[in-house]
Amino acid sequence: MHLSFHPCRHVVLGIALFAQQQFTLGQWVFQGDSTPTWEQVVGRYKALDQQHRMARLLEIGKDDNGSPIHLFVIADGSGFTPDSVRASGKNILFINNGIHPGEPDGVDASLLLAKALMESDQYMGLLAHTAVCIVPMYNVGGSQQRSCCSRANQNGPAEYGFRGNARNLDLNRDMVKMDSRNAEALVAALRYWDPDLFIDTHTTDGADHRYTMNLLLTQDDKLEEPLKAFAQQVLVPGLYNWMDRKEILMGPYYEGVHEVPDSGLVGFNDTPRYTTGYTGLFQCIGFMSEAHMLKPFADRVNATFQLQLATLSVMNENTEALKSARAKAKAMAASPGKFAIDWKLDTAYHEEILFHGYMAGYKPSAVSKLPRLYFDRSRPRDMMVPWQDKYVPDLRVVKPSAYVIRQAWRQVIQRLEKHGVLIERYSADTVLTVEAYRIGKFETVKQPFEGHYLHYSVEAVPASIPVQLQAGDAIVRMGKETDRFVMETLEPQAPDSWFAWGFFDSVLQQKEWFSPFVFEDKAAELLAKDPALREAFDARRANDPAFAEDGWAQLYFIYQRSPYFEPGHKVYPVYRIPGL
Ligand SMILES: [Zn+2]
């Protein structure tokens, strides 16, 4: 589990070779140190909608505070529905801004992008094979909590919104559990538009270095092979190439192993709770643009803008290759077989890469007098550092032919439907033999995390059992492009499963107990009647001294193995029908 992971806590390493940030961007340059309010952002998109026939401002749902969340679609004559866009042969780029309103670089970059694509002869051609969907401000409630200062380490703008939404949720942890109305709106839009590429715009937290942009590509070992190949061989080189030409230093996003980069850097594992981990489950490559917090706001906006243009350029030049990679990936996701539902870092593997940083050192803190880290900006330093970014399956599970969910678990069934999964219902009462997990040991975080007590290190032991289903119980048939999402949310051992997020906690509690003084006589009877039970009981007494001294534990041992014990205790109520 990576509960401490923080997708904005980054630094980065690099490939480009520019010692200093230099913009040679021509007319389309952002200047200044202020970012508009939500009302101003919407006003500017409304004006663009009125000025340009090729664009339209739509509403996709509500923020938790009741405000509308918008989507600005630029489709250059191919209509404003995914069907009309696809019919014209175009792919779709989806850009989400303001998920963390304290990091508004993308909000301003996308305003510039929208205008440039519709008004600049230089950039208009990028729309030839691609439609662009822009969420101007996803976390409206957070954006309205403006202040100068909630990002203590950030270099501007002068005022900006707050990370939490109206319910103080981090929306970049909410994609699967979907507590917020914001997530309902974004998920609905993503499922409706089914974009081919997805960008979520951010600003880093973390150490100092010379990169203006850090690229947080979705963990590509988790993508189906054709998309991984497209990401590694086409998209990433294309993005670096563009940024190099614009003389903007970009490197991959990383987690530092220690405070200074010398000892090694690790790639980020974006599980499905994050936007980019989520889009990966639907065969859509996602990445986060992470502009470096210590660079001036205008440089960050311009770097984000250029990365958006770079993405469009790659999409424009590789339209059919991207279509084909996605189609193959969707077919692979729908096929039977064994699928990974959890990944771990391959610590045996690393590459050496060139990192463009500054000399780091320690000096006495003026506050604590203890040694403190500092970076010396007058002393740029290029160094080779170990880079670990290979993830391997930690748990693989055979895909069933279907999952069956009792209708009592309404919250889960509704979420499946909202994420675009087809739900069928039993029309009559049915007896079935299914594979059911009994939940064994698991760990739980000690403090609430995003409104939940998250479980991890879950043990689940499968057993074949008969179940009596009722008319109206749900069945999810597999063999579809949504299969990865279904498995990673319904398999209880997956790190972002709904079990992990606590949606099934009520099956973990035993409801009935016994009075020892009454059960003593029944327990003695049970032991006398059942030689196998007697044998197991005696063996436990012989081998476990604490048990042998604990009268209540001995009664409970017999109770658990008696007809009086509740059969559903810790039985996970999503069943598997084997067979694919
Ligand atoms: Zn962020």
mmCIF file of N, CA and C and ligand atoms in Angstrom, residues 6-10 99-103 151 163 170 172-173 200-205 288-290, ligand 1:
data_model
loop_
_atom_site.group_PDB
_atom_site.id
_atom_site.type_symbol
_atom_site.label_atom_id
_atom_site.label_comp_id
_atom_site.label_asym_id
_atom_site.label_seq_id
_atom_site.Cartn_x
_atom_site.Cartn_y
_atom_site.Cartn_z
ATOM 1 N N HIS A 6 1.767 10.743 -2.730
ATOM 2 C CA HIS A 6 1.167 12.043 -2.932
ATOM 3 C C HIS A 6 1.574 12.460 -4.325
ATOM 4 N N PRO A 7 0.685 12.372 -5.290
ATOM 5 C CA PRO A 7 1.088 12.545 -6.672
ATOM 6 C C PRO A 7 1.632 13.921 -6.966
ATOM 7 N N CYS A 8 1.550 14.817 -6.035
ATOM 8 C CA CYS A 8 2.148 16.098 -6.355
ATOM 9 C C CYS A 8 3.465 16.254 -5.643
ATOM 10 N N ARG A 9 3.915 15.235 -4.957
ATOM 11 C CA ARG A 9 5.148 15.371 -4.193
ATOM 12 C C ARG A 9 6.272 14.851 -5.058
ATOM 13 N N HIS A 10 6.712 15.675 -5.937
ATOM 14 C CA HIS A 10 7.650 15.147 -6.888
ATOM 15 C C HIS A 10 8.763 16.065 -7.174
ATOM 16 N N ILE A 99 -8.390 19.878 -10.491
ATOM 17 C CA ILE A 99 -8.736 18.832 -9.520
ATOM 18 C C ILE A 99 -8.155 19.224 -8.164
ATOM 19 N N HIS A 100 -6.991 19.877 -8.208
ATOM 20 C CA HIS A 100 -6.373 20.510 -7.039
ATOM 21 C C HIS A 100 -6.294 22.010 -7.351
ATOM 22 N N PRO A 101 -7.278 22.783 -6.919
ATOM 23 C CA PRO A 101 -7.324 24.188 -7.352
ATOM 24 C C PRO A 101 -6.153 25.040 -6.863
ATOM 25 N N GLY A 102 -5.406 24.539 -5.897
ATOM 26 C CA GLY A 102 -4.180 25.249 -5.519
ATOM 27 C C GLY A 102 -3.093 25.129 -6.563
ATOM 28 N N GLU A 103 -3.339 24.285 -7.572
ATOM 29 C CA GLU A 103 -2.360 24.032 -8.640
ATOM 30 C C GLU A 103 -3.006 24.413 -9.970
ATOM 31 N N ARG A 151 -0.742 26.794 -0.373
ATOM 32 C CA ARG A 151 0.376 26.027 -0.940
ATOM 33 C C ARG A 151 1.663 26.690 -0.454
ATOM 34 N N ARG A 163 -7.083 22.681 -2.072
ATOM 35 C CA ARG A 163 -7.018 21.306 -2.565
ATOM 36 C C ARG A 163 -8.309 20.505 -2.339
ATOM 37 N N ASP A 170 -10.117 14.857 -1.399
ATOM 38 C CA ASP A 170 -9.134 15.013 -2.476
ATOM 39 C C ASP A 170 -9.714 14.270 -3.684
ATOM 40 N N ASN A 172 -8.588 13.647 -6.450
ATOM 41 C CA ASN A 172 -7.685 12.714 -7.141
ATOM 42 C C ASN A 172 -7.420 11.464 -6.308
ATOM 43 N N ARG A 173 -8.365 11.115 -5.457
ATOM 44 C CA ARG A 173 -8.395 9.817 -4.775
ATOM 45 C C ARG A 173 -9.805 9.237 -4.873
ATOM 46 N N ASP A 200 -4.371 15.148 -16.831
ATOM 47 C CA ASP A 200 -4.802 15.793 -15.596
ATOM 48 C C ASP A 200 -3.698 16.771 -15.200
ATOM 49 N N THR A 201 -4.039 18.045 -14.997
ATOM 50 C CA THR A 201 -2.985 19.055 -14.812
ATOM 51 C C THR A 201 -2.745 19.360 -13.331
ATOM 52 N N HIS A 202 -1.465 19.407 -12.950
ATOM 53 C CA HIS A 202 -1.062 19.592 -11.549
ATOM 54 C C HIS A 202 0.174 20.479 -11.447
ATOM 55 N N THR A 203 0.547 20.746 -10.169
ATOM 56 C CA THR A 203 1.808 21.384 -9.814
ATOM 57 C C THR A 203 2.477 20.484 -8.779
ATOM 58 N N THR A 204 3.793 20.387 -8.824
ATOM 59 C CA THR A 204 4.468 19.451 -7.906
ATOM 60 C C THR A 204 4.488 19.960 -6.469
ATOM 61 N N ASP A 205 4.811 19.039 -5.569
ATOM 62 C CA ASP A 205 5.393 19.350 -4.270
ATOM 63 C C ASP A 205 6.744 18.652 -4.288
ATOM 64 N N MET A 288 -0.292 12.916 -15.916
ATOM 65 C CA MET A 288 -0.436 14.163 -15.187
ATOM 66 C C MET A 288 0.713 15.070 -15.594
ATOM 67 N N SER A 289 0.368 16.311 -15.936
ATOM 68 C CA SER A 289 1.415 17.311 -16.122
ATOM 69 C C SER A 289 1.684 17.876 -14.734
ATOM 70 N N GLU A 290 2.929 17.793 -14.301
ATOM 71 C CA GLU A 290 3.296 18.255 -12.959
ATOM 72 C C GLU A 290 4.338 19.361 -13.127
HETATM 73 ZN ZN ZN B 1 -1.978 17.919 -7.700
#
